[in-house]
mmCIF file of C-alpha atoms in Angstrom:
data_model
loop_
_atom_site.group_PDB
_atom_site.id
_atom_site.type_symbol
_atom_site.label_atom_id
_atom_site.label_comp_id
_atom_site.label_asym_id
_atom_site.label_seq_id
_atom_site.Cartn_x
_atom_site.Cartn_y
_atom_site.Cartn_z
ATOM 1 C CA SER A 136 -147.576 -44.989 47.235
ATOM 2 C CA ARG A 137 -148.202 -43.001 50.371
ATOM 3 C CA GLY A 138 -146.440 -39.934 48.953
ATOM 4 C CA ILE A 139 -148.619 -39.825 45.817
ATOM 5 C CA LEU A 140 -151.775 -40.306 47.881
ATOM 6 C CA ILE A 141 -150.825 -37.464 50.248
ATOM 7 C CA ALA A 142 -149.884 -35.195 47.319
ATOM 8 C CA ASN A 143 -153.133 -35.862 45.477
ATOM 9 C CA TRP A 144 -155.160 -35.434 48.654
ATOM 10 C CA ALA A 145 -153.491 -32.086 49.411
ATOM 11 C CA LEU A 146 -154.385 -30.566 46.017
ATOM 12 C CA PRO A 147 -156.818 -27.628 46.093
ATOM 13 C CA PRO A 148 -160.352 -28.206 44.727
ATOM 14 C CA ILE A 149 -160.905 -27.650 40.983
ATOM 15 C CA LYS A 150 -163.782 -25.234 41.637
ATOM 16 C CA SER A 151 -164.920 -25.624 45.228
ATOM 17 C CA VAL A 152 -165.317 -28.516 47.636
ATOM 18 C CA GLY A 153 -169.105 -28.497 47.328
ATOM 19 C CA THR A 154 -169.114 -28.220 43.531
ATOM 20 C CA ASP A 155 -166.480 -30.931 43.116
ATOM 21 C CA LEU A 156 -168.386 -33.279 45.424
ATOM 22 C CA PHE A 157 -171.621 -32.615 43.521
ATOM 23 C CA PHE A 158 -170.187 -33.357 40.089
ATOM 24 C CA GLY A 159 -168.218 -36.260 41.534
ATOM 25 C CA PHE A 160 -171.493 -37.730 42.804
ATOM 26 C CA CYS A 161 -173.121 -37.167 39.398
ATOM 27 C CA SER A 162 -170.319 -38.989 37.612
ATOM 28 C CA GLY A 163 -169.985 -41.648 40.301
ATOM 29 C CA LEU A 164 -173.639 -42.666 40.006
ATOM 30 C CA LEU A 165 -172.820 -44.004 36.546
ATOM 31 C CA GLY A 166 -170.851 -46.694 38.357
ATOM 32 C CA VAL A 167 -174.133 -48.494 39.102
ATOM 33 C CA SER A 168 -174.606 -49.050 35.382
ATOM 34 C CA GLY A 169 -175.779 -52.606 34.887
ATOM 35 C CA PHE A 170 -178.771 -52.631 37.240
ATOM 36 C CA GLU A 171 -181.143 -51.983 34.351
ATOM 37 C CA THR A 172 -179.866 -54.949 32.342
ATOM 38 C CA SER A 173 -181.111 -57.528 34.849
ATOM 39 C CA ALA A 174 -184.662 -56.206 34.526
ATOM 40 C CA ASN A 175 -184.493 -56.534 30.736
ATOM 41 C CA PHE A 176 -184.682 -60.321 30.890
ATOM 42 C CA ILE A 177 -186.476 -60.763 34.207
ATOM 43 C CA GLU A 178 -189.043 -63.038 32.525
ATOM 44 C CA GLU A 179 -186.327 -65.636 31.923
ATOM 45 C CA GLN A 180 -185.125 -65.592 35.542
ATOM 46 C CA ALA A 181 -186.253 -68.104 38.131
ATOM 47 C CA PRO A 182 -188.359 -66.816 41.059
ATOM 48 C CA GLY A 183 -186.232 -64.963 43.595
ATOM 49 C CA VAL A 184 -183.244 -64.492 41.256
ATOM 50 C CA PHE A 185 -183.874 -60.830 40.383
ATOM 51 C CA PRO A 186 -183.458 -59.497 43.961
ATOM 52 C CA LYS A 187 -180.251 -61.518 44.270
ATOM 53 C CA THR A 188 -178.796 -59.985 41.109
ATOM 54 C CA LEU A 189 -179.501 -56.504 42.478
ATOM 55 C CA ARG A 190 -177.961 -57.420 45.841
ATOM 56 C CA ASN A 191 -174.831 -58.856 44.223
ATOM 57 C CA MET A 192 -174.380 -55.835 41.951
ATOM 58 C CA TRP A 193 -174.819 -53.461 44.882
ATOM 59 C CA ALA A 194 -172.191 -55.357 46.891
ATOM 60 C CA CYS A 195 -169.692 -55.291 44.013
ATOM 61 C CA VAL A 196 -170.278 -51.610 43.235
ATOM 62 C CA ALA A 197 -170.102 -50.543 46.895
ATOM 63 C CA PHE A 198 -166.742 -52.274 47.339
ATOM 64 C CA LEU A 199 -164.998 -51.996 43.965
ATOM 65 C CA ASN A 200 -165.783 -48.430 42.896
ATOM 66 C CA PRO A 201 -164.500 -46.611 46.018
ATOM 67 C CA SER A 202 -161.544 -48.998 46.247
ATOM 68 C CA ILE A 203 -160.481 -48.367 42.644
ATOM 69 C CA ALA A 204 -160.865 -44.601 43.078
ATOM 70 C CA LEU A 205 -158.724 -44.640 46.248
ATOM 71 C CA LEU A 206 -156.169 -46.896 44.549
ATOM 72 C CA ALA A 207 -155.946 -44.483 41.614
ATOM 73 C CA LEU A 208 -155.150 -41.623 43.970
ATOM 74 C CA ALA A 209 -152.433 -43.725 45.634
ATOM 75 C CA VAL A 210 -150.777 -44.961 42.414
ATOM 76 C CA VAL A 211 -151.177 -42.206 39.793
ATOM 77 C CA ASP A 212 -150.482 -38.497 40.148
ATOM 78 C CA PHE A 213 -153.381 -36.141 39.499
ATOM 79 C CA ASN A 214 -152.148 -34.777 36.154
ATOM 80 C CA THR A 215 -151.802 -38.317 34.768
ATOM 81 C CA ILE A 216 -155.346 -39.103 35.947
ATOM 82 C CA ILE A 217 -156.718 -36.042 34.125
ATOM 83 C CA ASN A 218 -154.782 -36.780 30.904
ATOM 84 C CA ASN A 219 -155.735 -40.482 30.847
ATOM 85 C CA GLN A 220 -159.347 -40.479 32.033
ATOM 86 C CA ARG A 221 -160.490 -42.953 29.367
ATOM 87 C CA ILE A 222 -157.730 -45.487 30.073
ATOM 88 C CA ILE A 223 -157.046 -44.839 33.732
ATOM 89 C CA LEU A 224 -157.299 -48.502 34.817
ATOM 90 C CA SER A 225 -154.781 -49.746 32.267
ATOM 91 C CA THR A 226 -152.515 -46.793 33.135
ATOM 92 C CA MET A 227 -152.709 -47.772 36.808
ATOM 93 C CA GLY A 228 -151.838 -51.340 35.913
ATOM 94 C CA GLU A 229 -148.793 -50.298 33.906
ATOM 95 C CA ILE A 230 -147.484 -48.047 36.689
ATOM 96 C CA ALA A 231 -148.162 -50.593 39.428
ATOM 97 C CA ALA A 232 -146.955 -53.826 37.807
ATOM 98 C CA GLY A 233 -145.754 -53.179 34.279
ATOM 99 C CA TYR A 234 -146.877 -53.520 30.677
ATOM 100 C CA TRP A 235 -148.309 -57.048 31.128
ATOM 101 C CA LEU A 236 -150.965 -55.831 33.575
ATOM 102 C CA LYS A 237 -151.898 -53.004 31.215
ATOM 103 C CA VAL A 238 -152.516 -55.544 28.444
ATOM 104 C CA LEU A 239 -154.456 -57.842 30.806
ATOM 105 C CA ILE A 240 -156.734 -55.004 31.942
ATOM 106 C CA SER A 241 -157.271 -53.902 28.318
ATOM 107 C CA VAL A 242 -158.255 -57.437 27.280
ATOM 108 C CA ASP A 243 -160.580 -57.692 30.276
ATOM 109 C CA ALA A 244 -162.148 -54.333 29.351
ATOM 110 C CA ALA A 245 -162.748 -55.573 25.793
ATOM 111 C CA LEU A 246 -164.457 -58.719 27.119
ATOM 112 C CA VAL A 247 -166.616 -56.679 29.508
ATOM 113 C CA LEU A 248 -167.566 -54.314 26.688
ATOM 114 C CA SER A 249 -168.476 -57.285 24.488
ATOM 115 C CA GLY A 250 -170.720 -58.569 27.259
ATOM 116 C CA ALA A 251 -172.302 -55.127 27.608
ATOM 117 C CA VAL A 252 -173.011 -54.986 23.864
ATOM 118 C CA LEU A 253 -174.557 -58.453 23.949
ATOM 119 C CA THR A 254 -176.675 -57.467 26.946
ATOM 120 C CA ALA A 255 -177.781 -54.333 25.081
ATOM 121 C CA TYR A 256 -179.051 -56.468 22.197
ATOM 122 C CA VAL A 257 -180.850 -58.802 24.609
ATOM 123 C CA GLY A 258 -182.416 -55.837 26.393
ATOM 124 C CA ILE A 259 -183.495 -53.924 23.298
ATOM 125 C CA THR A 260 -184.943 -57.074 21.723
ATOM 126 C CA GLY A 261 -187.104 -57.699 24.792
ATOM 127 C CA LEU A 262 -188.159 -54.057 25.052
ATOM 128 C CA VAL A 263 -189.053 -53.559 21.385
ATOM 129 C CA HIS A 264 -190.770 -56.955 21.260
ATOM 130 C CA ARG A 265 -192.943 -55.955 24.217
ATOM 131 C CA MET A 266 -193.759 -52.547 22.730
ATOM 132 C CA ALA A 267 -194.621 -54.124 19.378
ATOM 133 C CA LEU A 268 -196.925 -56.593 21.128
ATOM 134 C CA ASP A 269 -198.629 -53.643 22.822
ATOM 135 C CA ARG A 270 -199.086 -51.965 19.402
ATOM 136 C CA LEU A 271 -196.731 -49.113 20.256
ATOM 137 C CA LEU A 272 -194.266 -50.058 17.505
ATOM 138 C CA PRO A 273 -194.840 -51.572 14.026
ATOM 139 C CA ASN A 274 -195.938 -55.199 13.923
ATOM 140 C CA PHE A 275 -193.254 -56.284 11.426
ATOM 141 C CA LEU A 276 -190.707 -56.067 14.255
ATOM 142 C CA LEU A 277 -192.243 -59.252 15.678
ATOM 143 C CA HIS A 278 -191.223 -61.335 12.654
ATOM 144 C CA LYS A 279 -188.725 -64.061 13.507
ATOM 145 C CA ASN A 280 -185.894 -65.480 11.452
ATOM 146 C CA SER A 281 -186.774 -69.046 10.433
ATOM 147 C CA LEU A 282 -183.143 -70.121 10.739
ATOM 148 C CA ARG A 283 -182.276 -68.785 14.214
ATOM 149 C CA ASN A 284 -185.752 -67.926 15.529
ATOM 150 C CA THR A 285 -184.594 -64.397 16.405
ATOM 151 C CA ASN A 286 -186.297 -61.032 15.867
ATOM 152 C CA HIS A 287 -183.949 -60.026 13.063
ATOM 153 C CA TRP A 288 -185.624 -56.700 12.283
ATOM 154 C CA ILE A 289 -185.140 -55.535 15.877
ATOM 155 C CA ILE A 290 -181.473 -56.563 15.831
ATOM 156 C CA ILE A 291 -180.814 -54.919 12.465
ATOM 157 C CA GLY A 292 -182.712 -51.777 13.479
ATOM 158 C CA PHE A 293 -180.743 -51.438 16.717
ATOM 159 C CA PHE A 294 -177.458 -51.897 14.860
ATOM 160 C CA LEU A 295 -178.385 -49.198 12.320
ATOM 161 C CA THR A 296 -179.568 -46.835 15.057
ATOM 162 C CA THR A 297 -176.413 -47.122 17.154
ATOM 163 C CA SER A 298 -174.194 -46.968 14.071
ATOM 164 C CA SER A 299 -175.933 -43.810 12.863
ATOM 165 C CA LEU A 300 -175.303 -42.164 16.242
ATOM 166 C CA PHE A 301 -171.631 -43.097 16.014
ATOM 167 C CA LEU A 302 -171.434 -41.546 12.534
ATOM 168 C CA ILE A 303 -173.351 -38.398 13.521
ATOM 169 C CA VAL A 304 -170.995 -37.619 16.424
ATOM 170 C CA LYS A 305 -168.017 -38.606 14.226
ATOM 171 C CA GLY A 306 -166.792 -41.174 16.716
ATOM 172 C CA ASN A 307 -166.496 -38.691 19.586
ATOM 173 C CA VAL A 308 -166.363 -41.027 22.586
ATOM 174 C CA GLN A 309 -167.073 -38.216 25.036
ATOM 175 C CA VAL A 310 -170.343 -37.292 23.302
ATOM 176 C CA LEU A 311 -171.318 -40.957 22.975
ATOM 177 C CA SER A 312 -170.753 -41.487 26.700
ATOM 178 C CA GLY A 313 -172.779 -38.337 27.401
ATOM 179 C CA VAL A 314 -175.748 -39.647 25.390
ATOM 180 C CA TYR A 315 -175.472 -42.962 27.218
ATOM 181 C CA THR A 316 -175.344 -41.116 30.547
ATOM 182 C CA VAL A 317 -178.573 -39.210 29.856
ATOM 183 C CA SER A 318 -180.287 -42.373 28.603
ATOM 184 C CA PHE A 319 -179.149 -44.512 31.524
ATOM 185 C CA LEU A 320 -180.101 -42.033 34.240
ATOM 186 C CA SER A 321 -183.446 -41.387 32.535
ATOM 187 C CA VAL A 322 -184.181 -45.124 32.601
ATOM 188 C CA MET A 323 -183.188 -45.327 36.256
ATOM 189 C CA SER A 324 -185.540 -42.417 37.000
ATOM 190 C CA LEU A 325 -188.354 -44.299 35.287
ATOM 191 C CA PHE A 326 -187.741 -47.278 37.584
ATOM 192 C CA ALA A 327 -188.502 -45.059 40.582
ATOM 193 C CA ILE A 328 -191.462 -43.368 38.858
ATOM 194 C CA GLY A 329 -192.867 -46.757 37.862
ATOM 195 C CA ASN A 330 -192.574 -47.940 41.459
ATOM 196 C CA MET A 331 -194.423 -44.843 42.645
ATOM 197 C CA LEU A 332 -197.212 -45.394 40.108
ATOM 198 C CA LEU A 333 -197.578 -49.005 41.241
ATOM 199 C CA LYS A 334 -197.856 -47.843 44.842
ATOM 200 C CA TYR A 335 -200.496 -45.270 43.921
ATOM 201 C CA LYS A 336 -202.535 -47.132 41.298
ATOM 202 C CA ARG A 337 -201.980 -50.777 42.278
ATOM 203 C CA THR A 338 -201.837 -50.772 46.071
ATOM 204 C CA GLN A 339 -203.477 -54.216 46.354
ATOM 205 C CA LEU A 340 -201.322 -55.883 43.708
ATOM 206 C CA PRO A 341 -199.582 -58.922 45.276
ATOM 207 C CA ARG A 342 -195.807 -58.461 45.465
ATOM 208 C CA GLU A 343 -192.987 -60.215 47.262
ATOM 209 C CA ILE A 344 -190.954 -57.108 48.087
ATOM 210 C CA LYS A 345 -192.290 -53.729 49.177
ATOM 211 C CA THR A 346 -190.235 -50.542 49.406
ATOM 212 C CA LYS A 347 -191.139 -47.584 51.596
ATOM 213 C CA TRP A 348 -192.094 -44.296 49.968
ATOM 214 C CA VAL A 349 -189.149 -42.481 51.536
ATOM 215 C CA TYR A 350 -186.655 -44.804 49.841
ATOM 216 C CA VAL A 351 -188.333 -44.471 46.452
ATOM 217 C CA LEU A 352 -188.427 -40.671 46.695
ATOM 218 C CA LEU A 353 -184.792 -40.584 47.836
ATOM 219 C CA ALA A 354 -183.774 -42.782 44.890
ATOM 220 C CA LEU A 355 -185.674 -40.596 42.416
ATOM 221 C CA PHE A 356 -184.167 -37.418 43.872
ATOM 222 C CA SER A 357 -180.647 -38.857 43.728
ATOM 223 C CA VAL A 358 -180.948 -40.053 40.130
ATOM 224 C CA ALA A 359 -182.685 -36.857 38.970
ATOM 225 C CA THR A 360 -179.941 -34.788 40.624
ATOM 226 C CA ALA A 361 -177.247 -36.816 38.874
ATOM 227 C CA LEU A 362 -179.097 -36.461 35.565
ATOM 228 C CA VAL A 363 -179.233 -32.671 35.880
ATOM 229 C CA GLY A 364 -175.578 -32.524 36.929
ATOM 230 C CA ASN A 365 -174.399 -34.585 33.954
ATOM 231 C CA ILE A 366 -176.467 -32.467 31.562
ATOM 232 C CA ILE A 367 -174.820 -29.328 32.990
ATOM 233 C CA LEU A 368 -171.404 -30.906 32.351
ATOM 234 C CA GLN A 369 -172.287 -31.747 28.719
ATOM 235 C CA VAL A 370 -175.241 -29.683 27.524
ATOM 236 C CA GLU A 371 -174.514 -30.504 23.863
ATOM 237 C CA VAL A 372 -175.474 -34.169 24.318
ATOM 238 C CA LEU A 373 -179.117 -33.120 24.725
ATOM 239 C CA GLU A 374 -179.188 -32.316 21.003
ATOM 240 C CA TYR A 375 -178.322 -35.890 20.001
ATOM 241 C CA PHE A 376 -180.455 -37.446 22.727
ATOM 242 C CA SER A 377 -183.458 -35.365 21.644
ATOM 243 C CA ILE A 378 -183.086 -36.477 18.019
ATOM 244 C CA TYR A 379 -183.396 -40.167 18.830
ATOM 245 C CA PHE A 380 -185.889 -39.762 21.656
ATOM 246 C CA GLY A 381 -188.061 -37.530 19.458
ATOM 247 C CA ALA A 382 -187.925 -39.991 16.545
ATOM 248 C CA THR A 383 -188.973 -42.858 18.823
ATOM 249 C CA MET A 384 -191.849 -40.879 20.330
ATOM 250 C CA PHE A 385 -192.963 -39.852 16.831
ATOM 251 C CA ILE A 386 -193.256 -43.505 15.787
ATOM 252 C CA VAL A 387 -195.100 -44.385 19.018
ATOM 253 C CA LEU A 388 -197.585 -41.525 18.552
ATOM 254 C CA ILE A 389 -198.220 -42.608 14.967
ATOM 255 C CA MET A 390 -198.935 -46.156 16.145
ATOM 256 C CA ILE A 391 -201.316 -44.922 18.838
ATOM 257 C CA SER A 392 -203.211 -42.724 16.378
ATOM 258 C CA ARG A 393 -202.836 -44.945 13.306
ATOM 259 C CA VAL A 394 -206.575 -45.559 12.817
ATOM 260 C CA ASN A 395 -207.422 -41.847 12.954
ATOM 261 C CA LEU A 396 -204.504 -41.052 10.646
ATOM 262 C CA LEU A 397 -205.681 -43.681 8.160
ATOM 263 C CA ARG A 398 -209.189 -42.247 8.211
ATOM 264 C CA PHE A 399 -207.819 -38.754 7.685
ATOM 265 C CA LEU A 400 -205.720 -39.962 4.761
ATOM 266 C CA LEU A 401 -208.634 -41.889 3.266
ATOM 267 C CA PHE A 402 -210.811 -38.761 3.396
ATOM 268 C CA PHE A 403 -208.535 -37.062 0.860
ATOM 269 C CA LEU A 404 -207.622 -40.116 -1.213
ATOM 270 C CA LYS A 405 -211.289 -40.923 -1.889
ATOM 271 C CA LYS A 406 -211.530 -37.666 -3.786
ATOM 272 C CA VAL A 407 -208.842 -38.847 -6.240
ATOM 273 C CA LYS A 408 -210.118 -41.634 -8.533
ATOM 274 C CA SER A 409 -206.652 -42.760 -9.585
ATOM 275 C CA CYS A 410 -205.884 -43.627 -5.962
ATOM 276 C CA SER A 411 -208.727 -46.142 -5.602
ATOM 277 C CA PRO A 412 -206.408 -49.213 -5.291
ATOM 278 C CA VAL A 413 -204.475 -47.439 -2.540
ATOM 279 C CA THR A 414 -207.723 -46.380 -0.906
ATOM 280 C CA ASP A 415 -209.058 -49.954 -0.873
ATOM 281 C CA SER A 416 -205.816 -51.202 0.638
ATOM 282 C CA LEU A 417 -205.849 -48.576 3.392
ATOM 283 C CA GLN A 418 -209.509 -49.248 4.145
ATOM 284 C CA GLY A 419 -208.727 -52.931 4.547
ATOM 285 C CA LEU A 420 -205.831 -52.121 6.870
ATOM 286 C CA ALA A 421 -207.965 -49.800 9.008
ATOM 287 C CA GLN A 422 -210.747 -52.394 9.220
ATOM 288 C CA GLU A 423 -208.252 -55.108 10.169
ATOM 289 C CA ILE A 424 -207.030 -52.971 13.057
ATOM 290 C CA ARG A 425 -210.587 -52.242 14.185
ATOM 291 C CA ASP A 426 -211.560 -55.939 14.014
ATOM 292 C CA MET A 427 -208.877 -57.087 16.453
ATOM 293 C CA GLU A 428 -210.494 -58.984 19.314
ATOM 294 C CA LEU A 429 -209.890 -57.807 22.882
ATOM 295 C CA VAL A 430 -210.713 -59.827 25.992
ATOM 296 C CA PHE A 431 -211.569 -58.667 29.512
ATOM 297 C CA PHE A 432 -211.817 -61.153 32.380
ATOM 298 C CA THR A 433 -214.374 -60.236 35.035
ATOM 299 C CA ARG A 434 -215.045 -61.922 38.360
ATOM 300 C CA LYS A 435 -218.435 -60.466 39.321
ATOM 301 C CA GLY A 436 -219.524 -58.568 36.214
ATOM 302 C CA ASP A 437 -220.212 -55.362 38.159
ATOM 303 C CA ILE A 438 -221.318 -52.559 35.881
ATOM 304 C CA HIS A 439 -218.799 -50.023 37.222
ATOM 305 C CA VAL A 440 -215.869 -52.404 36.642
ATOM 306 C CA LEU A 441 -217.042 -53.282 33.148
ATOM 307 C CA ASN A 442 -217.540 -49.608 32.371
ATOM 308 C CA LYS A 443 -213.944 -48.857 33.414
ATOM 309 C CA ALA A 444 -212.785 -51.572 31.037
ATOM 310 C CA MET A 445 -214.889 -50.065 28.253
ATOM 311 C CA MET A 446 -213.459 -46.599 28.872
ATOM 312 C CA TYR A 447 -209.943 -48.020 28.772
ATOM 313 C CA VAL A 448 -210.606 -49.714 25.430
ATOM 314 C CA ARG A 449 -212.230 -46.583 24.025
ATOM 315 C CA ASP A 450 -209.385 -44.283 25.116
ATOM 316 C CA ASN A 451 -206.357 -46.523 24.589
ATOM 317 C CA GLU A 452 -207.143 -49.185 21.984
ATOM 318 C CA SER A 453 -207.910 -49.054 18.270
ATOM 319 C CA SER A 454 -210.120 -52.139 18.286
ATOM 320 C CA SER A 455 -213.919 -52.040 18.145
ATOM 321 C CA ARG A 456 -214.513 -55.548 19.534
ATOM 322 C CA LEU A 457 -214.422 -56.657 23.175
ATOM 323 C CA THR A 458 -215.324 -60.029 24.647
ATOM 324 C CA VAL A 459 -216.120 -60.123 28.355
ATOM 325 C CA VAL A 460 -215.124 -63.487 29.850
ATOM 326 C CA HIS A 461 -216.443 -64.844 33.147
ATOM 327 C CA ALA A 462 -215.193 -68.119 34.626
ATOM 328 C CA TYR A 463 -217.492 -70.167 36.874
ATOM 329 C CA GLU A 464 -217.376 -73.588 38.509
ATOM 330 C CA ASN A 465 -221.134 -73.926 39.203
ATOM 331 C CA GLU A 466 -223.933 -72.362 37.161
ATOM 332 C CA ASN A 467 -225.542 -70.896 40.270
ATOM 333 C CA GLU A 468 -222.348 -68.841 40.772
ATOM 334 C CA ILE A 469 -222.854 -66.902 37.527
ATOM 335 C CA PRO A 470 -223.774 -63.290 38.447
ATOM 336 C CA SER A 471 -227.440 -62.775 37.642
ATOM 337 C CA ASN A 472 -226.910 -59.307 36.160
ATOM 338 C CA ILE A 473 -223.828 -59.984 34.027
ATOM 339 C CA ARG A 474 -225.760 -60.533 30.766
ATOM 340 C CA LYS A 475 -227.824 -57.381 31.253
ATOM 341 C CA ASN A 476 -224.714 -55.358 32.105
ATOM 342 C CA VAL A 477 -222.919 -56.505 28.961
ATOM 343 C CA GLU A 478 -225.979 -55.761 26.798
ATOM 344 C CA PHE A 479 -226.300 -52.339 28.387
ATOM 345 C CA LEU A 480 -222.663 -51.470 27.681
ATOM 346 C CA ASP A 481 -223.017 -52.772 24.139
ATOM 347 C CA HIS A 482 -225.751 -50.191 23.595
ATOM 348 C CA LEU A 483 -223.969 -47.489 25.596
ATOM 349 C CA TYR A 484 -220.834 -47.715 23.414
ATOM 350 C CA PRO A 485 -222.193 -48.086 19.861
ATOM 351 C CA LYS A 486 -218.697 -47.988 18.293
ATOM 352 C CA ILE A 487 -217.549 -51.023 20.289
ATOM 353 C CA ARG A 488 -219.115 -54.462 19.862
ATOM 354 C CA VAL A 489 -219.320 -56.164 23.291
ATOM 355 C CA ASN A 490 -219.834 -59.927 23.630
ATOM 356 C CA LEU A 491 -220.072 -62.230 26.640
ATOM 357 C CA LEU A 492 -218.306 -65.582 27.015
ATOM 358 C CA LEU A 493 -219.031 -67.839 29.995
ATOM 359 C CA VAL A 494 -216.437 -70.558 30.651
ATOM 360 C CA LYS A 495 -216.957 -73.391 33.122
ATOM 361 C CA SER A 496 -213.579 -73.398 34.837
ATOM 362 C CA LYS A 497 -211.639 -71.907 37.702
ATOM 363 C CA PHE A 498 -209.873 -68.669 36.841
ATOM 364 C CA SER A 499 -206.199 -69.478 36.374
ATOM 365 C CA PRO A 500 -203.337 -69.128 33.881
ATOM 366 C CA THR A 501 -204.602 -72.328 32.247
ATOM 367 C CA LEU A 502 -207.952 -70.648 31.582
ATOM 368 C CA THR A 503 -206.325 -67.675 29.880
ATOM 369 C CA ASP A 504 -204.383 -70.116 27.686
ATOM 370 C CA TYR A 505 -207.652 -71.833 26.759
ATOM 371 C CA VAL A 506 -209.454 -68.571 25.955
ATOM 372 C CA ALA A 507 -206.493 -67.362 23.906
ATOM 373 C CA LYS A 508 -206.667 -70.573 21.877
ATOM 374 C CA ILE A 509 -210.420 -70.707 21.199
ATOM 375 C CA LEU A 510 -210.694 -66.977 20.399
ATOM 376 C CA ASN A 511 -207.300 -66.833 18.648
ATOM 377 C CA VAL A 512 -206.347 -63.789 20.718
ATOM 378 C CA PRO A 513 -202.769 -63.079 21.901
ATOM 379 C CA LYS A 514 -202.273 -62.745 25.655
ATOM 380 C CA ASN A 515 -201.286 -59.078 25.320
ATOM 381 C CA TYR A 516 -204.792 -58.385 23.948
ATOM 382 C CA MET A 517 -206.310 -59.611 27.207
ATOM 383 C CA PHE A 518 -207.090 -57.525 30.302
ATOM 384 C CA MET A 519 -208.146 -58.100 33.873
ATOM 385 C CA ALA A 520 -208.840 -56.010 36.956
ATOM 386 C CA CYS A 521 -206.122 -55.605 39.573
ATOM 387 C CA PRO A 522 -206.381 -58.582 41.960
ATOM 388 C CA SER A 523 -206.296 -58.335 45.728
ATOM 389 C CA SER A 524 -203.435 -59.411 47.967
ATOM 390 C CA LYS A 525 -205.209 -62.779 48.454
ATOM 391 C CA PHE A 526 -204.954 -63.645 44.764
ATOM 392 C CA PRO A 527 -203.452 -67.180 44.596
ATOM 393 C CA HIS A 528 -201.444 -66.666 41.398
ATOM 394 C CA ASN A 529 -198.458 -64.555 40.407
ATOM 395 C CA ILE A 530 -199.316 -62.002 37.709
ATOM 396 C CA GLY A 531 -196.305 -63.151 35.693
ATOM 397 C CA GLU A 532 -197.894 -66.611 35.332
ATOM 398 C CA PHE A 533 -200.562 -65.150 33.012
ATOM 399 C CA GLY A 534 -197.979 -64.474 30.315
ATOM 400 C CA GLY A 535 -198.752 -60.874 29.399
ATOM 401 C CA VAL A 536 -202.398 -60.360 30.458
ATOM 402 C CA ARG A 537 -202.622 -56.680 31.376
ATOM 403 C CA LEU A 538 -204.084 -54.999 34.465
ATOM 404 C CA ILE A 539 -206.266 -52.042 33.503
ATOM 405 C CA THR A 540 -208.514 -51.172 36.467
ATOM 406 C CA HIS A 541 -208.267 -50.915 40.233
#
């Protein structure tokens, strides 16, 4: 009613106008939750759908969130709002229309939460699957259930992880929401940082939509500010967030350094004769990792481009085998120096075996499929240089081939 709205509006600030607005902004930014979920399954979306999902979510958030906040101030007195923060919508419904609306809103909230949980499983499955393909997480996570064709280990692992957090905080919803807040705003910050890195490192990469630097920096500043503000409100959530973030980073670092760790372990195990079966098994595992084939597609075979690819493999991959692939339509188009350049790099990097494969075909997604088949190499083990803006194909059409040089 008008009287409740005027009474609530006339209340003095909790701390100060500036401080209340700041923390209100920090909490209000959580209202855009959901933007990250669309990106989690962007590969399954038709061309042009992703921008529309962002536009639609922005429109809904811009209208609904302020409207609901204003409606709360007009229907519920301030003390009731403070005492019923977790169920404020159902409380509003009961005051405005009766018990039936409270039940309806509660049922709707349960359905929305169910959808959010389902989306979380879809998102985490895609993320972990991608990281496992990139050798940042254990390979067994890629195994699929023969009955449902789902990545059951990812699903089970996510369930155990979230359940353990619930048990650790003893079901404290406020702490759980705080951990989610830090995670969500951190992810949103990474969206802006990733955009900035693409602008800096991949300026020529073809893209349908371009955002100005000022907008990206403003977005990063806004999200980072909200992240700091929410941490100030609940400093204790950093403890729980750090536990799970640290555990994840520990596993990733082990995967990155697994060959060196295996060699270090083998150095000591070889001195113990009783451990010879274990030693043989670990040696086989290390050799299997080193024997993985990598593929780099080159257009001209320039020595500086090939050398960048070699440095990337040396610094970021555990494999010791690289095949340089060049596609040509006429034999006279084959670069005259490509064989010599590959031989030179093969001698320059003695720990990496470099081979050359010439394929009579036009470079296209079909070619990468063909090379993947004849070499038995997954797409995520293939690399190419960043194409120019005149490149006729969309990068997504190559199904996971990575860009590693300018």
